[in-house]
Coordinates of C-alpha atoms and ligand atoms in Angstrom, one line a residue:
M92 CA -9.0 49.3 28.0
D93 CA -11.9 49.2 30.4
S94 CA -13.6 51.9 32.6
A95 CA -11.7 50.8 35.7
T96 CA -8.4 51.3 34.0
L97 CA -9.5 54.6 32.6
A98 CA -10.6 55.7 36.0
Q99 CA -7.1 54.8 37.4
V100 CA -5.4 56.9 34.7
M101 CA -7.8 59.9 35.2
L102 CA -7.0 59.8 39.0
Q103 CA -3.4 60.8 38.2
P104 CA -2.6 64.5 38.3
G105 CA -1.5 66.5 35.3
R106 CA -2.7 67.6 31.9
A107 CA -6.1 66.4 31.0
T108 CA -4.9 65.2 27.5
R109 CA -3.2 61.9 27.9
A110 CA -2.3 58.8 25.9
I111 CA -3.0 55.4 27.5
V112 CA -0.8 52.6 26.2
D113 CA -2.0 49.1 27.0
L114 CA 1.1 47.0 27.2
D115 CA -1.0 43.9 27.5
A116 CA -2.5 44.7 24.1
I117 CA 1.0 45.0 22.6
E118 CA 2.0 41.7 24.1
N119 CA -1.2 40.0 23.0
N120 CA -0.9 41.4 19.4
L121 CA 2.6 40.1 19.2
K122 CA 1.6 36.7 20.6
V123 CA -1.2 36.4 18.1
V124 CA 1.3 37.0 15.3
K125 CA 3.8 34.6 16.8
S126 CA 1.2 31.9 17.1
L127 CA 0.3 32.2 13.4
I128 CA 3.6 32.6 11.7
S129 CA 5.9 29.6 11.1
P130 CA 7.4 28.4 14.4
S131 CA 10.9 28.7 12.9
Q132 CA 10.6 32.4 12.1
A133 CA 12.1 34.9 14.5
L134 CA 10.2 38.1 15.2
M135 CA 11.6 41.6 15.0
A136 CA 9.5 44.2 16.8
V137 CA 9.8 47.5 15.0
V138 CA 9.9 50.3 17.5
K139 CA 11.1 53.2 15.4
A140 CA 9.6 56.6 15.8
N141 CA 9.2 56.1 19.6
A142 CA 7.4 52.8 18.9
Y143 CA 5.0 54.5 16.5
G144 CA 4.3 57.1 19.2
H145 CA 3.6 54.5 21.8
G146 CA 6.9 54.8 23.8
A147 CA 10.0 53.0 22.5
I148 CA 11.3 51.6 25.8
P149 CA 8.2 50.2 27.5
V150 CA 7.1 48.8 24.1
A151 CA 10.5 47.2 23.4
R152 CA 10.5 45.6 26.8
A153 CA 6.9 44.3 26.4
A154 CA 7.7 43.0 22.9
L155 CA 10.8 41.1 24.1
A156 CA 8.8 39.7 27.0
A157 CA 6.1 38.5 24.6
G158 CA 8.6 36.6 22.4
A159 CA 10.2 39.1 20.0
T160 CA 13.9 38.2 19.5
H161 CA 15.0 41.4 17.6
L162 CA 14.2 45.1 17.6
G163 CA 14.1 47.3 14.6
V164 CA 14.6 51.1 14.5
A165 CA 15.2 53.6 11.7
M166 CA 18.2 55.5 13.0
V167 CA 21.2 55.0 15.2
D168 CA 20.0 57.4 17.9
E169 CA 16.9 55.4 18.3
A170 CA 19.0 52.3 18.8
I171 CA 21.2 54.0 21.3
E172 CA 18.2 55.1 23.3
L173 CA 17.3 51.4 23.7
R174 CA 20.8 50.5 24.8
L175 CA 21.0 53.4 27.3
A176 CA 17.8 52.0 28.8
G177 CA 19.6 48.7 29.4
I178 CA 17.9 46.8 26.5
D179 CA 20.4 44.2 25.4
A180 CA 18.5 42.4 22.5
P181 CA 19.8 42.6 18.9
V182 CA 18.8 45.9 17.4
L183 CA 18.9 46.6 13.7
V184 CA 18.9 50.1 12.1
L185 CA 16.6 49.4 9.1
G186 CA 17.4 52.5 7.2
P187 CA 20.5 54.3 6.0
S188 CA 22.9 55.7 8.6
D189 CA 25.4 58.4 8.4
E190 CA 29.1 57.4 8.1
S191 CA 29.8 59.5 11.2
E192 CA 27.4 57.2 13.2
I193 CA 29.2 54.0 12.5
E194 CA 31.6 54.1 15.4
A195 CA 28.8 54.7 18.0
A196 CA 26.8 51.9 16.4
I197 CA 29.7 49.4 16.7
R198 CA 30.4 50.5 20.3
H199 CA 26.8 49.9 21.3
R200 CA 26.6 46.6 19.4
I201 CA 23.9 48.0 17.1
E202 CA 23.5 46.2 13.7
L203 CA 23.5 48.5 10.7
A204 CA 21.8 48.1 7.3
V205 CA 24.3 48.5 4.4
G206 CA 22.8 49.6 1.2
D207 CA 25.8 50.5 -1.0
P208 CA 29.5 49.5 -1.4
R209 CA 30.7 52.9 -0.2
F210 CA 29.0 52.4 3.2
V211 CA 30.4 48.8 3.4
H212 CA 33.8 50.4 3.0
A213 CA 33.1 52.9 5.7
V214 CA 32.0 50.2 8.2
T215 CA 35.1 48.1 7.3
A216 CA 37.4 51.1 7.9
C217 CA 35.7 51.9 11.2
A218 CA 36.0 48.3 12.3
E219 CA 39.7 48.3 11.4
R220 CA 40.2 51.6 13.3
L221 CA 38.5 50.2 16.4
D222 CA 40.3 46.9 15.9
S223 CA 37.3 45.1 17.3
T224 CA 37.9 41.5 18.2
Q225 CA 34.6 40.4 16.7
P226 CA 33.5 40.9 13.1
V227 CA 30.9 43.7 12.9
P228 CA 27.4 42.3 12.0
V229 CA 25.7 44.0 9.1
H230 CA 22.5 43.4 7.2
L231 CA 22.7 43.9 3.4
K232 CA 19.6 45.8 2.2
V233 CA 18.6 44.8 -1.3
D234 CA 16.3 46.9 -3.6
T235 CA 14.0 44.4 -5.2
G236 CA 11.6 47.0 -6.6
M237 CA 10.8 49.8 -4.2
H238 CA 13.6 51.9 -5.4
R239 CA 14.2 53.4 -2.0
F240 CA 17.2 52.2 0.0
G241 CA 19.4 49.2 -0.9
V242 CA 21.8 47.8 -3.4
P243 CA 20.2 47.1 -6.8
V244 CA 19.5 43.4 -7.0
L245 CA 22.1 43.0 -9.8
E246 CA 24.8 44.3 -7.5
A247 CA 23.7 42.3 -4.5
V248 CA 25.7 39.2 -5.0
A249 CA 29.0 41.2 -5.3
A250 CA 28.1 43.2 -2.2
A251 CA 27.1 40.1 -0.2
R252 CA 30.4 38.4 -1.3
A253 CA 32.4 41.4 -0.2
I254 CA 30.9 41.3 3.2
A255 CA 31.1 37.6 3.6
Q256 CA 34.7 37.6 2.7
S257 CA 35.7 40.5 4.9
S258 CA 37.4 39.4 8.1
R259 CA 36.1 42.7 9.7
L260 CA 32.4 42.1 8.8
R261 CA 29.8 39.4 9.3
L262 CA 26.8 39.0 7.0
Q263 CA 24.2 38.9 9.7
G264 CA 21.3 39.4 7.4
V265 CA 20.1 40.0 3.8
F266 CA 16.8 41.8 3.5
T267 CA 14.4 43.6 1.3
H268 CA 11.3 45.7 1.7
Y269 CA 7.9 45.5 0.0
A270 CA 6.4 48.6 -1.6
R271 CA 2.8 47.4 -2.1
A272 CA 2.2 44.5 0.4
D273 CA -0.8 46.5 1.8
E274 CA -2.8 46.5 -1.5
V275 CA -5.5 44.2 -2.7
D276 CA -3.4 43.0 -5.7
A277 CA -0.6 40.7 -4.5
A278 CA 1.1 40.5 -7.8
P279 CA 3.7 43.3 -7.3
T280 CA 4.7 41.8 -3.9
R281 CA 4.9 38.3 -5.4
R282 CA 7.3 39.7 -8.0
Q283 CA 9.5 41.3 -5.4
A284 CA 9.4 38.1 -3.3
A285 CA 10.4 36.1 -6.4
I286 CA 13.3 38.4 -7.1
F287 CA 14.5 38.1 -3.5
E288 CA 14.2 34.4 -3.3
E289 CA 16.1 34.0 -6.5
L290 CA 18.9 36.1 -5.1
L291 CA 19.0 34.0 -1.9
E292 CA 19.2 30.9 -4.0
Q293 CA 22.2 32.4 -5.9
L294 CA 23.9 33.3 -2.7
H295 CA 23.2 29.8 -1.3
K296 CA 24.9 28.2 -4.4
L297 CA 27.9 30.4 -3.8
G298 CA 28.1 29.2 -0.2
I299 CA 27.1 32.6 1.1
T300 CA 24.9 32.0 4.1
P301 CA 23.5 35.0 5.9
E302 CA 22.4 34.3 9.5
L303 CA 19.0 35.9 8.8
T304 CA 16.9 36.6 5.7
H305 CA 13.9 38.9 6.0
A306 CA 11.3 40.8 3.9
A307 CA 7.9 40.8 5.5
N308 CA 6.5 43.9 7.1
S309 CA 3.1 43.8 8.9
A310 CA 1.0 43.7 5.7
A311 CA 3.1 40.8 4.3
I312 CA 2.9 39.0 7.7
L313 CA -0.9 39.3 7.8
R314 CA -1.2 38.2 4.1
P315 CA 1.8 35.9 3.6
I316 CA 3.4 35.8 0.2
G317 CA 6.3 33.6 -1.0
Q318 CA 8.6 31.4 1.2
P319 CA 8.6 32.0 4.9
L320 CA 12.1 33.6 5.6
S321 CA 13.9 33.3 8.9
L322 CA 12.6 36.6 10.4
V323 CA 9.6 38.9 10.0
R324 CA 9.5 42.6 10.8
L325 CA 6.4 43.5 12.7
G326 CA 5.5 47.2 13.0
I327 CA 2.1 48.8 12.8
A328 CA 0.1 45.5 13.5
M329 CA 1.9 45.1 16.8
Y330 CA 0.2 48.3 17.9
G331 CA -3.2 46.8 16.8
L332 CA -3.4 49.1 13.9
N333 CA -4.2 48.0 10.3
P334 CA -1.5 48.4 7.7
S335 CA -4.3 49.3 5.4
M336 CA -8.0 48.7 4.9
E337 CA -7.0 45.9 2.5
A338 CA -4.6 44.3 5.0
P339 CA -6.4 44.5 8.4
V340 CA -5.0 43.0 11.6
W341 CA -6.1 39.5 12.5
Q342 CA -9.0 38.6 14.9
G343 CA -8.0 39.2 18.5
M344 CA -5.6 42.0 17.8
T345 CA -6.6 45.3 19.4
P346 CA -5.3 48.9 19.3
A347 CA -2.9 49.6 22.1
M348 CA -3.3 53.4 22.3
T349 CA -6.3 55.4 23.5
I350 CA -6.0 59.2 23.6
V351 CA -8.3 60.9 26.0
S352 CA -8.9 64.4 27.3
K353 CA -11.5 66.4 29.3
I354 CA -13.8 69.2 28.4
V355 CA -12.3 72.5 29.8
R356 CA -15.1 74.9 28.8
V357 CA -18.6 74.6 27.5
I358 CA -19.3 77.3 24.9
E359 CA -22.9 78.5 24.2
L360 CA -23.1 79.4 20.5
Q361 CA -25.8 81.6 18.9
P362 CA -26.7 81.7 15.2
G363 CA -24.0 83.6 13.4
D364 CA -21.3 83.0 16.0
E365 CA -17.9 82.0 14.4
V366 CA -15.6 79.5 16.0
S367 CA -11.8 79.5 16.1
Y368 CA -9.3 81.1 13.8
G369 CA -10.6 82.4 10.5
G370 CA -14.2 81.8 11.4
A371 CA -14.2 78.6 9.4
F372 CA -17.3 77.4 11.3
R373 CA -20.3 79.6 11.8
A374 CA -23.3 78.4 13.9
T375 CA -26.6 78.4 12.1
A376 CA -28.7 77.6 15.2
P377 CA -28.1 77.9 18.9
C378 CA -25.9 75.0 20.1
R379 CA -23.4 74.0 22.7
A380 CA -19.7 73.3 22.0
A381 CA -16.9 72.0 24.1
L382 CA -13.3 73.1 24.3
V383 CA -10.8 70.2 24.3
P384 CA -7.1 70.9 25.2
I385 CA -5.5 69.1 22.3
G386 CA -4.1 70.7 19.1
Y387 CA -1.8 70.2 16.2
A388 CA 1.3 70.7 18.4
D389 CA 0.1 67.5 20.3
G390 CA -0.1 65.7 16.9
Y391 CA -3.9 66.2 16.4
P392 CA -3.8 67.0 12.7
R393 CA -4.8 70.5 11.7
T394 CA -6.4 68.8 8.6
L395 CA -9.1 67.6 10.9
S396 CA -10.4 71.1 11.1
N397 CA -14.2 70.9 10.5
V398 CA -14.0 67.2 9.7
G399 CA -12.6 65.4 12.8
S400 CA -14.7 64.0 15.5
M401 CA -14.3 63.1 19.2
L402 CA -16.4 60.9 21.5
I403 CA -18.3 62.4 24.4
E404 CA -20.7 60.3 26.4
G405 CA -20.5 57.8 23.7
E406 CA -21.6 60.2 21.0
P407 CA -19.4 61.4 18.1
C408 CA -19.0 65.2 18.3
A409 CA -17.8 67.0 15.2
V410 CA -14.7 69.2 15.3
I411 CA -15.9 72.7 14.4
G412 CA -13.6 75.4 13.1
R413 CA -9.9 75.1 12.8
V414 CA -7.8 72.9 15.0
C415 CA -5.5 75.3 16.9
M416 CA -2.0 74.6 18.2
D417 CA -3.1 73.5 21.6
Q418 CA -6.9 73.5 21.6
T419 CA -9.8 72.2 19.5
I420 CA -13.5 72.8 19.7
V421 CA -16.2 70.2 19.1
Q422 CA -19.9 70.6 18.8
L423 CA -22.1 68.9 21.4
P424 CA -25.2 67.1 20.1
D425 CA -28.4 68.7 21.3
A426 CA -29.2 65.9 23.7
C427 CA -25.8 65.8 25.2
G428 CA -25.6 67.3 28.7
A429 CA -21.8 67.1 29.0
E430 CA -20.1 69.6 31.3
V431 CA -16.6 70.8 32.2
N432 CA -14.3 67.9 33.3
D433 CA -16.3 65.3 31.4
L434 CA -14.2 62.7 29.5
V435 CA -13.4 63.1 25.8
I436 CA -12.1 60.2 23.8
V437 CA -9.9 61.5 21.0
T438 CA -9.1 58.2 19.5
G439 CA -9.8 54.6 20.7
S440 CA -12.6 53.1 22.7
V441 CA -13.4 51.9 26.2
V442 CA -14.7 48.4 26.1
D443 CA -17.6 48.8 28.4
R444 CA -18.7 52.1 27.0
K445 CA -20.4 53.0 23.8
G446 CA -18.7 54.3 20.7
V447 CA -15.2 54.3 19.1
I448 CA -13.1 56.7 17.2
E449 CA -10.9 54.6 14.9
L450 CA -7.5 56.0 14.1
D451 CA -8.1 54.7 10.5
E452 CA -11.2 56.9 10.3
L453 CA -9.3 60.0 11.6
A454 CA -6.5 59.3 9.2
L455 CA -9.0 59.0 6.3
R456 CA -10.5 62.4 7.2
A457 CA -7.2 64.0 7.7
N458 CA -6.0 62.7 4.3
T459 CA -3.2 60.6 5.8
I460 CA -2.6 57.2 7.2
N461 CA -2.8 55.9 10.8
Y462 CA 1.0 55.5 10.8
E463 CA 1.4 59.2 10.5
I464 CA -1.0 60.2 13.2
A465 CA 0.4 57.7 15.7
T466 CA 4.0 58.6 15.1
R467 CA 3.3 62.3 15.4
I468 CA 1.7 62.3 18.8
T469 CA 4.2 64.5 20.5
A470 CA 6.0 64.4 23.9
R471 CA 3.5 67.0 25.2
V472 CA 1.0 64.2 25.5
P473 CA 1.9 62.2 28.6
R474 CA 1.9 58.4 28.1
F475 CA 0.4 56.3 30.8
Y476 CA 1.5 52.7 30.5
V477 CA -1.0 50.2 31.8
R478 CA -0.8 46.5 32.6
E479 CA -3.7 44.4 34.0
G480 CA -5.6 47.6 34.6
Q481 CA -2.9 49.2 36.6
V482 CA -0.7 52.2 35.7
V483 CA 2.8 50.8 35.7
G484 CA 4.6 53.9 34.3
V485 CA 4.2 57.4 33.0
S486 CA 6.4 59.3 30.7
R487 CA 5.8 63.1 30.4
L488 CA 7.6 66.2 29.2
T489 CA 9.1 66.8 32.6
N490 CA 10.0 63.1 33.2
P491 CA 10.5 61.4 29.9
Ligands
PLP21 C1 9.0 50.5 9.3 C2 9.5 49.3 8.6 C3 8.9 48.1 8.8 C4 7.7 47.9 9.6 O1 6.6 48.2 8.8 P1 5.1 48.0 9.2 O2 4.3 48.3 8.0 O3 4.8 49.1 10.3 O4 4.9 46.7 9.7 C5 9.5 46.9 8.3 N1 10.6 47.0 7.5 C6 11.2 48.2 7.3 C7 12.5 48.3 6.4 C8 10.7 49.4 7.8 O5 11.3 50.6 7.5

């Protein structure tokens, strides 16, 4: 994002704290990935958790426009949200669903992951009850070592066969998930990939041919391991964020979200003055501080108390005292003449201005990962969607 775009956003009325989501960055990141994976691979844009906090519907549309063929979410309601917005592309619920959600999923043509025989039965029974003319597409999730969701690999052939032989179901996909693709050591991922490839080989020999096979998340796309399968699931990297320090995004991929705010009060502190709840910061010398209207209820982690930092006039300004529910205080460097209404960059950067606050850095200091901070930015923070420097949409609490 550049200064002109930022100025456009800041001209809009409303709360000073706002997230700017650059849809061109999302498209560009996706295109970079698409250009570097095998041309035969389909690309699923993972837009769960409100597109990692970026806004599910605008991001899903941008991703589809940039060449994604499928969308991935974590729960049926997230999939229905996309359908209600008129998005027609194939949508897969990657995680476990409740049996009571199956009917709605079928009615909305949402593809479900099945991870145990009991759930396969429940989908079959629902399909019979609805007497749908088409077999219901499902993706068999196989546990190849993460020990989270999925059928154990030893039971996968039987489960796949049951689905393939059912007149009510279609084996749309077989997939697995990597537990450690974002680590330096590729061996654990290679082991999981080998187990999965062997299973696919077995299925192939039995004449069981799922439409799609998939395993790679962002980290495994960025550092490919094993055979390229027919689809990849792109999450965090589409947003320009690193899956980990060990698995950074590729050259040319940039963060799509910038969070900004404005100074609402300049506070003069004298030695001994305490700041915020509990007096967790005490001034040792005269200094100036700035009040910024963002807090943990906006998703700014309370664990950034006394350790976070925001950017004012290109200078990092330390968070002092505890982060409150709605407000946070930062110290202004001695040379900084910032005043009320001046811009604060909470995370991100502006290309033609100095400084950057990396989400990775905030995550490190908050003792978490960038995924968690991004997904927890709440609906109180309005999202301004920009394209080619223009605001093309806004979602806010009063107009989601
Ligand atoms: C969330 C998720 C992804 C995307 O992961 P990233 O690390 O964000 O790319 C892929 N597959 C499954 C099963 C997921 O739950």
